[in-house]
Amino acid sequence: MNFIGISLTHKTASIEVREALHLSKEESSELILRLKENIFSSGFVLSTCNRTEIFGFPKDGKFDFQPVLKTLLDFKHVENLKPENFVKYFSCSAVKHIFKVASGIDSLIIGDSQILGQTKDAFQLSEDLEFTDSVTKRIFDTSIKVGKLSIRETLIGEGAVTISFAAVQVVGKIFSSLENKSALVIGAGETGELAATHLRDKGIQRLSIANRTFDRAEKLAKKLNANVIEFDKLKDKLNEFDIVFSATSAEGFILEYDDIKLNMKKRKGQPICLMDIALPRDINSKASQLDNVFYHDIDSLNIIVNQNLQKRQSEIPKVEKIILSEMISFFSWYNTLDIVPTIKAIREFFEEIGNDELEKIKYKLSSDGFEKVEDMTHRLLGRLLHNPTMRLRQIAEKGTDPNEVASMSVLVKELFDLNSESHEKETK
Amino acid sequence: MRTLEFQHPPITSKFEIFSILAFAIGFSFFLLELISEVHKTGVFVIGISVFFQVLSTIFILDNYEVKEVLRNNLLGLHVISALLGYAGFTVSAVYGILFTIMYKQIKRNKFGKIFVQLPSLELLEKLSFYSVIIGFLLLTFAISIGIIWLPQAFSDFTYLDPKLISTTIVWLIFGTGILTKLVGNWYGKKVIKFFLIGYALTILSMFLANVILPSFHSFY
């Protein structure tokens, strides 16, 4: 199987290089057109912030990675990018690599939930640009199947593996539902935005944003359909919230122990979750001593993240089992592809002989007589070829024993000397 | 079934009572599960239920004299509702303990199996509170029947009977607990602590009243 590919991931390149090489959808489309023109007959390009993968079937059938690399580098110039940053795959290993990527076990965060969607998009792009054939399509379908099976049948995607998601998980263990709760996110940076998005996804009823720069708070609030609270009035309004996420880059505490104590008085002891996901911390951790105050910082949330990562790690063998079984079924199918040309060749071979012989007697018979002989010849050929054709098809469709298929194919070709026949034809 | 077989309410021996208690706890838990759709705490509650039923099954007798007064159906209602009431308090205590465990786990950053398996604190608190309310209502019902009917049935009836006093104390404790939650807006740990201490006092007062002090209320 002359399937090859190059891959640059978090394992082989720094984040700067990965980011610089990242291809947008438009860029990927353009690169595909170039590859299609010069190098591959079919394939795909997958590019995310953590990986760029280019795979396909070379037109010349050779395992030559250089043209692929060259096309990519001509297309996108990236400084400090070295050939060592790429891992090269071919044949079986290439297929296995794609399955691993789709399953999420090759991701920076094991079991990453986004990669399957990104892979699907990449495959779709190839289909849209007519950069596929039956084999690549089968690889795409099986990859997606592997990804789905991994999620469904293993725990590879279970549990929170980011700080902000872990924080939301803890909140879920304190309040039964977020639908009648209100939350405040302090800090409208990347972390704050992520936390606010998670809370929205979990169905929080009231969401407010506070940020030292008012405009940024307003921008994020607009995006998430939230309210804005002025940074200076934060402490006065704190008692209105059941959940507070703090993710600012401020030095020193924004909320002191006394602020929380006063707040709890105002809340009449109603429970409050304080998730301090900032570094350095925003809330004085002494607050955790108060009753019904659930304070967690990055360190304590990291415990959950690490636990979940470990659990996911231990699921990898199960995913690899899925990959192996899908590899077996893929290659069984692939090996049966051999039989199709064989069936075609044997039919052509017989028909040619029939036509030859008919030609010889064409002018020795009356047209009526010739028609009868012609009919008989076709019937005869049909009956003679019926059983072998059906048997070969059956073997191919079953596709369980590639060896049987291969040996049958070789036997038929040898018996009728079909190789030279078809070869002759091709060269003609 | 024993009621049908022996023609009296199933309240004539300690072990019949245990059986009812087991049934009552199981039943109240079943109701709670239906209402709350929580399915992971059953093992704790059913454990208690099984304990009482096992005791009952081992020691229960089939043939013995049943006092006339114990054959009364009104008394049956009185005892069964009181027991159901106590079952409610027991279920509440179980949820209270689970709440306390979960509360400590979260506070101490322990995110192990317990953290993963148990429902949220808010829900545990709610379940505990609901079972207290159910228990309280049933106990109120039992006391009402008792006050109306007892003076007629027993010649030596007295309001100073230890069991009456202890039950009144229990009723007052849980009544106050419910009031603080509803009116005083108490939350979380404070309410749960109150109910747990209330439950401990309940057990203690029941023990004192039933085992140590003599009373017309003792039949076995």
mmCIF file of N, CA, C and O in Angstrom, chain A residues 116-197:
data_model
loop_
_atom_site.group_PDB
_atom_site.id
_atom_site.type_symbol
_atom_site.label_atom_id
_atom_site.label_comp_id
_atom_site.label_asym_id
_atom_site.label_seq_id
_atom_site.Cartn_x
_atom_site.Cartn_y
_atom_site.Cartn_z
ATOM 1 N N LEU A 116 -11.497 14.983 16.962
ATOM 2 C CA LEU A 116 -12.333 14.184 16.055
ATOM 3 C C LEU A 116 -13.087 15.095 15.086
ATOM 4 O O LEU A 116 -13.141 14.824 13.878
ATOM 5 N N GLY A 117 -13.609 16.193 15.597
ATOM 6 C CA GLY A 117 -14.318 17.151 14.756
ATOM 7 C C GLY A 117 -13.386 17.764 13.723
ATOM 8 O O GLY A 117 -13.737 17.898 12.544
ATOM 9 N N GLN A 118 -12.163 18.108 14.176
ATOM 10 C CA GLN A 118 -11.189 18.711 13.252
ATOM 11 C C GLN A 118 -10.808 17.719 12.151
ATOM 12 O O GLN A 118 -10.650 18.093 10.990
ATOM 13 N N THR A 119 -10.671 16.443 12.539
ATOM 14 C CA THR A 119 -10.332 15.417 11.556
ATOM 15 C C THR A 119 -11.456 15.295 10.525
ATOM 16 O O THR A 119 -11.213 15.239 9.319
ATOM 17 N N LYS A 120 -12.689 15.273 11.041
ATOM 18 C CA LYS A 120 -13.850 15.185 10.144
ATOM 19 C C LYS A 120 -13.830 16.333 9.136
ATOM 20 O O LYS A 120 -14.059 16.130 7.949
ATOM 21 N N ASP A 121 -13.568 17.552 9.639
ATOM 22 C CA ASP A 121 -13.541 18.718 8.756
ATOM 23 C C ASP A 121 -12.491 18.554 7.663
ATOM 24 O O ASP A 121 -12.721 18.894 6.505
ATOM 25 N N ALA A 122 -11.320 18.038 8.079
ATOM 26 C CA ALA A 122 -10.234 17.862 7.115
ATOM 27 C C ALA A 122 -10.655 16.880 6.027
ATOM 28 O O ALA A 122 -10.406 17.104 4.835
ATOM 29 N N PHE A 123 -11.318 15.787 6.424
ATOM 30 C CA PHE A 123 -11.755 14.786 5.454
ATOM 31 C C PHE A 123 -12.810 15.395 4.514
ATOM 32 O O PHE A 123 -12.812 15.154 3.323
ATOM 33 N N GLN A 124 -13.690 16.192 5.114
ATOM 34 C CA GLN A 124 -14.758 16.807 4.323
ATOM 35 C C GLN A 124 -14.170 17.718 3.253
ATOM 36 O O GLN A 124 -14.621 17.735 2.114
ATOM 37 N N LEU A 125 -13.111 18.456 3.664
ATOM 38 C CA LEU A 125 -12.461 19.371 2.725
ATOM 39 C C LEU A 125 -11.925 18.594 1.521
ATOM 40 O O LEU A 125 -12.078 19.007 0.364
ATOM 41 N N SER A 126 -11.303 17.432 1.788
ATOM 42 C CA SER A 126 -10.787 16.591 0.701
ATOM 43 C C SER A 126 -11.918 16.157 -0.218
ATOM 44 O O SER A 126 -11.771 16.150 -1.435
ATOM 45 N N GLU A 127 -13.033 15.775 0.380
ATOM 46 C CA GLU A 127 -14.157 15.330 -0.449
ATOM 47 C C GLU A 127 -14.677 16.472 -1.313
ATOM 48 O O GLU A 127 -14.964 16.300 -2.496
ATOM 49 N N ASP A 128 -14.785 17.655 -0.687
ATOM 50 C CA ASP A 128 -15.282 18.816 -1.425
ATOM 51 C C ASP A 128 -14.378 19.137 -2.611
ATOM 52 O O ASP A 128 -14.845 19.597 -3.657
ATOM 53 N N LEU A 129 -13.066 18.922 -2.430
ATOM 54 C CA LEU A 129 -12.114 19.276 -3.495
ATOM 55 C C LEU A 129 -11.812 18.075 -4.397
ATOM 56 O O LEU A 129 -10.842 18.083 -5.147
ATOM 57 N N GLU A 130 -12.633 17.039 -4.271
ATOM 58 C CA GLU A 130 -12.473 15.809 -5.061
ATOM 59 C C GLU A 130 -11.054 15.262 -4.988
ATOM 60 O O GLU A 130 -10.423 14.944 -5.997
ATOM 61 N N PHE A 131 -10.581 15.182 -3.770
ATOM 62 C CA PHE A 131 -9.216 14.695 -3.527
ATOM 63 C C PHE A 131 -9.311 13.321 -2.857
ATOM 64 O O PHE A 131 -8.528 12.988 -1.988
ATOM 65 N N THR A 132 -10.336 12.537 -3.239
ATOM 66 C CA THR A 132 -10.515 11.235 -2.585
ATOM 67 C C THR A 132 -10.717 10.145 -3.619
ATOM 68 O O THR A 132 -11.018 10.417 -4.781
ATOM 69 N N ASP A 133 -10.523 8.910 -3.186
ATOM 70 C CA ASP A 133 -10.948 7.755 -3.971
ATOM 71 C C ASP A 133 -11.501 6.738 -2.975
ATOM 72 O O ASP A 133 -11.642 7.055 -1.793
ATOM 73 N N SER A 134 -11.803 5.525 -3.475
ATOM 74 C CA SER A 134 -12.483 4.596 -2.571
ATOM 75 C C SER A 134 -11.618 4.237 -1.346
ATOM 76 O O SER A 134 -12.125 4.045 -0.249
ATOM 77 N N VAL A 135 -10.293 4.164 -1.550
ATOM 78 C CA VAL A 135 -9.429 3.769 -0.427
ATOM 79 C C VAL A 135 -9.330 4.902 0.606
ATOM 80 O O VAL A 135 -9.480 4.672 1.816
ATOM 81 N N THR A 136 -9.087 6.131 0.153
ATOM 82 C CA THR A 136 -8.999 7.235 1.124
ATOM 83 C C THR A 136 -10.336 7.393 1.840
ATOM 84 O O THR A 136 -10.376 7.633 3.051
ATOM 85 N N LYS A 137 -11.422 7.219 1.119
ATOM 86 C CA LYS A 137 -12.732 7.334 1.760
ATOM 87 C C LYS A 137 -12.883 6.301 2.862
ATOM 88 O O LYS A 137 -13.422 6.575 3.936
ATOM 89 N N ARG A 138 -12.407 5.101 2.553
ATOM 90 C CA ARG A 138 -12.485 4.034 3.563
ATOM 91 C C ARG A 138 -11.617 4.402 4.779
ATOM 92 O O ARG A 138 -12.003 4.165 5.913
ATOM 93 N N ILE A 139 -10.442 4.996 4.518
ATOM 94 C CA ILE A 139 -9.575 5.405 5.637
ATOM 95 C C ILE A 139 -10.303 6.466 6.472
ATOM 96 O O ILE A 139 -10.323 6.412 7.707
ATOM 97 N N PHE A 140 -10.938 7.431 5.794
ATOM 98 C CA PHE A 140 -11.660 8.492 6.513
ATOM 99 C C PHE A 140 -12.763 7.885 7.383
ATOM 100 O O PHE A 140 -12.857 8.164 8.579
ATOM 101 N N ASP A 141 -13.589 7.050 6.739
ATOM 102 C CA ASP A 141 -14.736 6.482 7.463
ATOM 103 C C ASP A 141 -14.281 5.682 8.679
ATOM 104 O O ASP A 141 -14.857 5.783 9.757
ATOM 105 N N THR A 142 -13.229 4.877 8.464
ATOM 106 C CA THR A 142 -12.768 4.040 9.572
ATOM 107 C C THR A 142 -12.169 4.908 10.694
ATOM 108 O O THR A 142 -12.370 4.627 11.870
ATOM 109 N N SER A 143 -11.457 5.983 10.319
ATOM 110 C CA SER A 143 -10.877 6.866 11.339
ATOM 111 C C SER A 143 -11.982 7.442 12.225
ATOM 112 O O SER A 143 -11.875 7.470 13.454
ATOM 113 N N ILE A 144 -13.032 7.911 11.577
ATOM 114 C CA ILE A 144 -14.128 8.518 12.333
ATOM 115 C C ILE A 144 -14.802 7.465 13.214
ATOM 116 O O ILE A 144 -15.146 7.719 14.364
ATOM 117 N N LYS A 145 -14.910 6.263 12.658
ATOM 118 C CA LYS A 145 -15.483 5.167 13.448
ATOM 119 C C LYS A 145 -14.608 4.902 14.680
ATOM 120 O O LYS A 145 -15.127 4.747 15.801
ATOM 121 N N VAL A 146 -13.283 4.875 14.480
ATOM 122 C CA VAL A 146 -12.364 4.648 15.608
ATOM 123 C C VAL A 146 -12.579 5.736 16.675
ATOM 124 O O VAL A 146 -12.675 5.455 17.866
ATOM 125 N N GLY A 147 -12.667 6.988 16.203
ATOM 126 C CA GLY A 147 -12.856 8.104 17.146
ATOM 127 C C GLY A 147 -14.138 7.949 17.943
ATOM 128 O O GLY A 147 -14.146 8.104 19.162
ATOM 129 N N LYS A 148 -15.209 7.614 17.254
ATOM 130 C CA LYS A 148 -16.501 7.481 17.931
ATOM 131 C C LYS A 148 -16.497 6.305 18.900
ATOM 132 O O LYS A 148 -17.005 6.406 20.018
ATOM 133 N N LEU A 149 -15.927 5.172 18.448
ATOM 134 C CA LEU A 149 -15.873 3.992 19.320
ATOM 135 C C LEU A 149 -15.076 4.282 20.580
ATOM 136 O O LEU A 149 -15.438 3.867 21.685
ATOM 137 N N SER A 150 -13.977 5.044 20.414
ATOM 138 C CA SER A 150 -13.120 5.343 21.573
ATOM 139 C C SER A 150 -13.895 6.146 22.606
ATOM 140 O O SER A 150 -13.784 5.908 23.807
ATOM 141 N N ILE A 151 -14.679 7.099 22.124
ATOM 142 C CA ILE A 151 -15.446 7.923 23.058
ATOM 143 C C ILE A 151 -16.540 7.093 23.716
ATOM 144 O O ILE A 151 -16.768 7.178 24.914
ATOM 145 N N ARG A 152 -17.181 6.237 22.894
ATOM 146 C CA ARG A 152 -18.334 5.501 23.407
ATOM 147 C C ARG A 152 -17.935 4.334 24.297
ATOM 148 O O ARG A 152 -18.561 4.080 25.316
ATOM 149 N N GLU A 153 -16.890 3.631 23.907
ATOM 150 C CA GLU A 153 -16.602 2.380 24.609
ATOM 151 C C GLU A 153 -15.478 2.471 25.633
ATOM 152 O O GLU A 153 -15.203 1.506 26.330
ATOM 153 N N THR A 154 -14.781 3.609 25.686
ATOM 154 C CA THR A 154 -13.742 3.742 26.706
ATOM 155 C C THR A 154 -13.980 5.052 27.456
ATOM 156 O O THR A 154 -14.865 5.824 27.113
ATOM 157 N N LEU A 155 -13.151 5.273 28.481
ATOM 158 C CA LEU A 155 -13.302 6.504 29.264
ATOM 159 C C LEU A 155 -12.244 7.538 28.858
ATOM 160 O O LEU A 155 -11.884 8.404 29.634
ATOM 161 N N ILE A 156 -11.773 7.433 27.594
ATOM 162 C CA ILE A 156 -10.664 8.281 27.155
ATOM 163 C C ILE A 156 -11.027 9.768 27.185
ATOM 164 O O ILE A 156 -10.166 10.620 27.369
ATOM 165 N N GLY A 157 -12.319 10.074 27.035
ATOM 166 C CA GLY A 157 -12.703 11.492 27.026
ATOM 167 C C GLY A 157 -13.396 11.924 28.297
ATOM 168 O O GLY A 157 -13.983 12.996 28.357
ATOM 169 N N GLU A 158 -13.320 11.087 29.354
ATOM 170 C CA GLU A 158 -14.076 11.380 30.578
ATOM 171 C C GLU A 158 -13.299 12.290 31.529
ATOM 172 O O GLU A 158 -12.081 12.265 31.573
ATOM 173 N N GLY A 159 -14.038 13.054 32.310
ATOM 174 C CA GLY A 159 -13.425 13.847 33.373
ATOM 175 C C GLY A 159 -12.828 15.154 32.856
ATOM 176 O O GLY A 159 -12.430 15.261 31.703
ATOM 177 N N ALA A 160 -12.807 16.147 33.753
ATOM 178 C CA ALA A 160 -12.268 17.452 33.381
ATOM 179 C C ALA A 160 -10.745 17.398 33.336
ATOM 180 O O ALA A 160 -10.122 16.867 34.243
ATOM 181 N N VAL A 161 -10.152 17.926 32.269
ATOM 182 C CA VAL A 161 -8.699 17.930 32.188
ATOM 183 C C VAL A 161 -8.124 19.337 32.023
ATOM 184 O O VAL A 161 -6.957 19.499 31.721
ATOM 185 N N THR A 162 -8.977 20.340 32.213
ATOM 186 C CA THR A 162 -8.441 21.695 32.266
ATOM 187 C C THR A 162 -8.875 22.295 33.596
ATOM 188 O O THR A 162 -9.873 21.860 34.174
ATOM 189 N N ILE A 163 -8.116 23.282 34.063
ATOM 190 C CA ILE A 163 -8.388 23.874 35.366
ATOM 191 C C ILE A 163 -9.809 24.435 35.416
ATOM 192 O O ILE A 163 -10.567 24.155 36.349
ATOM 193 N N SER A 164 -10.182 25.182 34.375
ATOM 194 C CA SER A 164 -11.487 25.829 34.462
ATOM 195 C C SER A 164 -12.622 24.815 34.389
ATOM 196 O O SER A 164 -13.651 24.978 35.032
ATOM 197 N N PHE A 165 -12.406 23.731 33.628
ATOM 198 C CA PHE A 165 -13.458 22.726 33.564
ATOM 199 C C PHE A 165 -13.540 21.940 34.873
ATOM 200 O O PHE A 165 -14.628 21.604 35.344
ATOM 201 N N ALA A 166 -12.367 21.700 35.479
ATOM 202 C CA ALA A 166 -12.354 21.025 36.781
ATOM 203 C C ALA A 166 -13.106 21.871 37.809
ATOM 204 O O ALA A 166 -13.860 21.356 38.637
ATOM 205 N N ALA A 167 -12.910 23.194 37.732
ATOM 206 C CA ALA A 167 -13.596 24.096 38.654
ATOM 207 C C ALA A 167 -15.108 23.980 38.480
ATOM 208 O O ALA A 167 -15.855 23.905 39.455
ATOM 209 N N VAL A 168 -15.535 23.923 37.219
ATOM 210 C CA VAL A 168 -16.974 23.790 36.960
ATOM 211 C C VAL A 168 -17.483 22.455 37.500
ATOM 212 O O VAL A 168 -18.584 22.358 38.041
ATOM 213 N N GLN A 169 -16.635 21.423 37.397
ATOM 214 C CA GLN A 169 -17.018 20.107 37.922
ATOM 215 C C GLN A 169 -17.222 20.168 39.442
ATOM 216 O O GLN A 169 -18.179 19.603 39.969
ATOM 217 N N VAL A 170 -16.334 20.866 40.128
ATOM 218 C CA VAL A 170 -16.472 20.988 41.583
ATOM 219 C C VAL A 170 -17.757 21.760 41.918
ATOM 220 O O VAL A 170 -18.505 21.381 42.828
ATOM 221 N N VAL A 171 -18.009 22.813 41.169
ATOM 222 C CA VAL A 171 -19.238 23.586 41.389
ATOM 223 C C VAL A 171 -20.455 22.662 41.283
ATOM 224 O O VAL A 171 -21.384 22.731 42.082
ATOM 225 N N GLY A 172 -20.392 21.734 40.310
ATOM 226 C CA GLY A 172 -21.477 20.784 40.106
ATOM 227 C C GLY A 172 -21.671 19.835 41.267
ATOM 228 O O GLY A 172 -22.708 19.193 41.386
ATOM 229 N N LYS A 173 -20.655 19.716 42.116
ATOM 230 C CA LYS A 173 -20.778 18.841 43.287
ATOM 231 C C LYS A 173 -21.243 19.629 44.509
ATOM 232 O O LYS A 173 -21.452 19.058 45.588
ATOM 233 N N ILE A 174 -21.344 20.924 44.362
ATOM 234 C CA ILE A 174 -21.824 21.739 45.473
ATOM 235 C C ILE A 174 -23.278 22.132 45.219
ATOM 236 O O ILE A 174 -24.133 21.982 46.088
ATOM 237 N N PHE A 175 -23.557 22.591 44.016
ATOM 238 C CA PHE A 175 -24.938 22.938 43.665
ATOM 239 C C PHE A 175 -25.503 21.868 42.736
ATOM 240 O O PHE A 175 -24.797 21.366 41.865
ATOM 241 N N SER A 176 -26.789 21.557 42.932
ATOM 242 C CA SER A 176 -27.356 20.468 42.137
ATOM 243 C C SER A 176 -27.619 20.916 40.701
ATOM 244 O O SER A 176 -27.542 20.131 39.782
ATOM 245 N N SER A 177 -27.929 22.185 40.540
ATOM 246 C CA SER A 177 -28.160 22.656 39.179
ATOM 247 C C SER A 177 -27.756 24.122 39.120
ATOM 248 O O SER A 177 -27.895 24.858 40.092
ATOM 249 N N LEU A 178 -27.246 24.547 37.971
ATOM 250 C CA LEU A 178 -26.812 25.944 37.871
ATOM 251 C C LEU A 178 -27.927 26.834 37.330
ATOM 252 O O LEU A 178 -27.766 28.034 37.171
ATOM 253 N N GLU A 179 -29.058 26.193 37.047
ATOM 254 C CA GLU A 179 -30.134 26.946 36.403
ATOM 255 C C GLU A 179 -30.698 28.083 37.237
ATOM 256 O O GLU A 179 -31.179 29.067 36.705
ATOM 257 N N ASN A 180 -30.661 27.921 38.557
ATOM 258 C CA ASN A 180 -31.183 29.019 39.379
ATOM 259 C C ASN A 180 -30.063 29.697 40.185
ATOM 260 O O ASN A 180 -30.278 30.210 41.271
ATOM 261 N N LYS A 181 -28.845 29.633 39.628
ATOM 262 C CA LYS A 181 -27.698 30.224 40.322
ATOM 263 C C LYS A 181 -27.136 31.400 39.516
ATOM 264 O O LYS A 181 -27.356 31.506 38.320
ATOM 265 N N SER A 182 -26.404 32.254 40.244
ATOM 266 C CA SER A 182 -25.761 33.355 39.541
ATOM 267 C C SER A 182 -24.252 33.276 39.739
ATOM 268 O O SER A 182 -23.781 32.864 40.802
ATOM 269 N N ALA A 183 -23.528 33.638 38.717
ATOM 270 C CA ALA A 183 -22.070 33.527 38.777
ATOM 271 C C ALA A 183 -21.408 34.826 38.351
ATOM 272 O O ALA A 183 -21.938 35.573 37.524
ATOM 273 N N LEU A 184 -20.243 35.075 38.958
ATOM 274 C CA LEU A 184 -19.451 36.250 38.610
ATOM 275 C C LEU A 184 -18.079 35.780 38.150
ATOM 276 O O LEU A 184 -17.442 34.959 38.818
ATOM 277 N N VAL A 185 -17.643 36.265 37.003
ATOM 278 C CA VAL A 185 -16.295 35.955 36.547
ATOM 279 C C VAL A 185 -15.478 37.240 36.607
ATOM 280 O O VAL A 185 -15.837 38.233 35.969
ATOM 281 N N ILE A 186 -14.412 37.208 37.414
ATOM 282 C CA ILE A 186 -13.545 38.382 37.525
ATOM 283 C C ILE A 186 -12.338 38.154 36.621
ATOM 284 O O ILE A 186 -11.641 37.148 36.767
ATOM 285 N N GLY A 187 -12.133 39.061 35.688
ATOM 286 C CA GLY A 187 -11.029 38.902 34.737
ATOM 287 C C GLY A 187 -11.577 38.442 33.401
ATOM 288 O O GLY A 187 -12.177 37.376 33.319
ATOM 289 N N ALA A 188 -11.374 39.275 32.377
ATOM 290 C CA ALA A 188 -11.945 38.940 31.070
ATOM 291 C C ALA A 188 -10.875 38.439 30.113
ATOM 292 O O ALA A 188 -11.024 38.508 28.894
ATOM 293 N N GLY A 189 -9.798 37.917 30.664
ATOM 294 C CA GLY A 189 -8.734 37.360 29.815
ATOM 295 C C GLY A 189 -9.147 36.002 29.270
ATOM 296 O O GLY A 189 -10.298 35.606 29.351
ATOM 297 N N GLU A 190 -8.126 35.282 28.749
ATOM 298 C CA GLU A 190 -8.403 33.997 28.113
ATOM 299 C C GLU A 190 -9.006 33.001 29.096
ATOM 300 O O GLU A 190 -10.011 32.346 28.808
ATOM 301 N N THR A 191 -8.392 32.916 30.301
ATOM 302 C CA THR A 191 -8.872 31.955 31.309
ATOM 303 C C THR A 191 -10.275 32.310 31.762
ATOM 304 O O THR A 191 -11.130 31.437 31.896
ATOM 305 N N GLY A 192 -10.492 33.609 32.006
ATOM 306 C CA GLY A 192 -11.806 34.059 32.437
ATOM 307 C C GLY A 192 -12.864 33.735 31.392
ATOM 308 O O GLY A 192 -13.953 33.254 31.727
ATOM 309 N N GLU A 193 -12.505 33.960 30.156
ATOM 310 C CA GLU A 193 -13.452 33.703 29.076
ATOM 311 C C GLU A 193 -13.820 32.224 29.007
ATOM 312 O O GLU A 193 -14.986 31.858 28.873
ATOM 313 N N LEU A 194 -12.784 31.392 29.161
ATOM 314 C CA LEU A 194 -13.007 29.940 29.109
ATOM 315 C C LEU A 194 -13.945 29.513 30.237
ATOM 316 O O LEU A 194 -14.899 28.751 30.029
ATOM 317 N N ALA A 195 -13.663 30.042 31.442
ATOM 318 C CA ALA A 195 -14.500 29.694 32.605
ATOM 319 C C ALA A 195 -15.934 30.160 32.391
ATOM 320 O O ALA A 195 -16.890 29.412 32.636
ATOM 321 N N ALA A 196 -16.074 31.390 31.896
ATOM 322 C CA ALA A 196 -17.411 31.947 31.677
ATOM 323 C C ALA A 196 -18.164 31.124 30.637
ATOM 324 O O ALA A 196 -19.359 30.849 30.789
ATOM 325 N N THR A 197 -17.439 30.698 29.595
ATOM 326 C CA THR A 197 -18.075 29.884 28.558
ATOM 327 C C THR A 197 -18.558 28.557 29.134
ATOM 328 O O THR A 197 -19.662 28.103 28.848
#
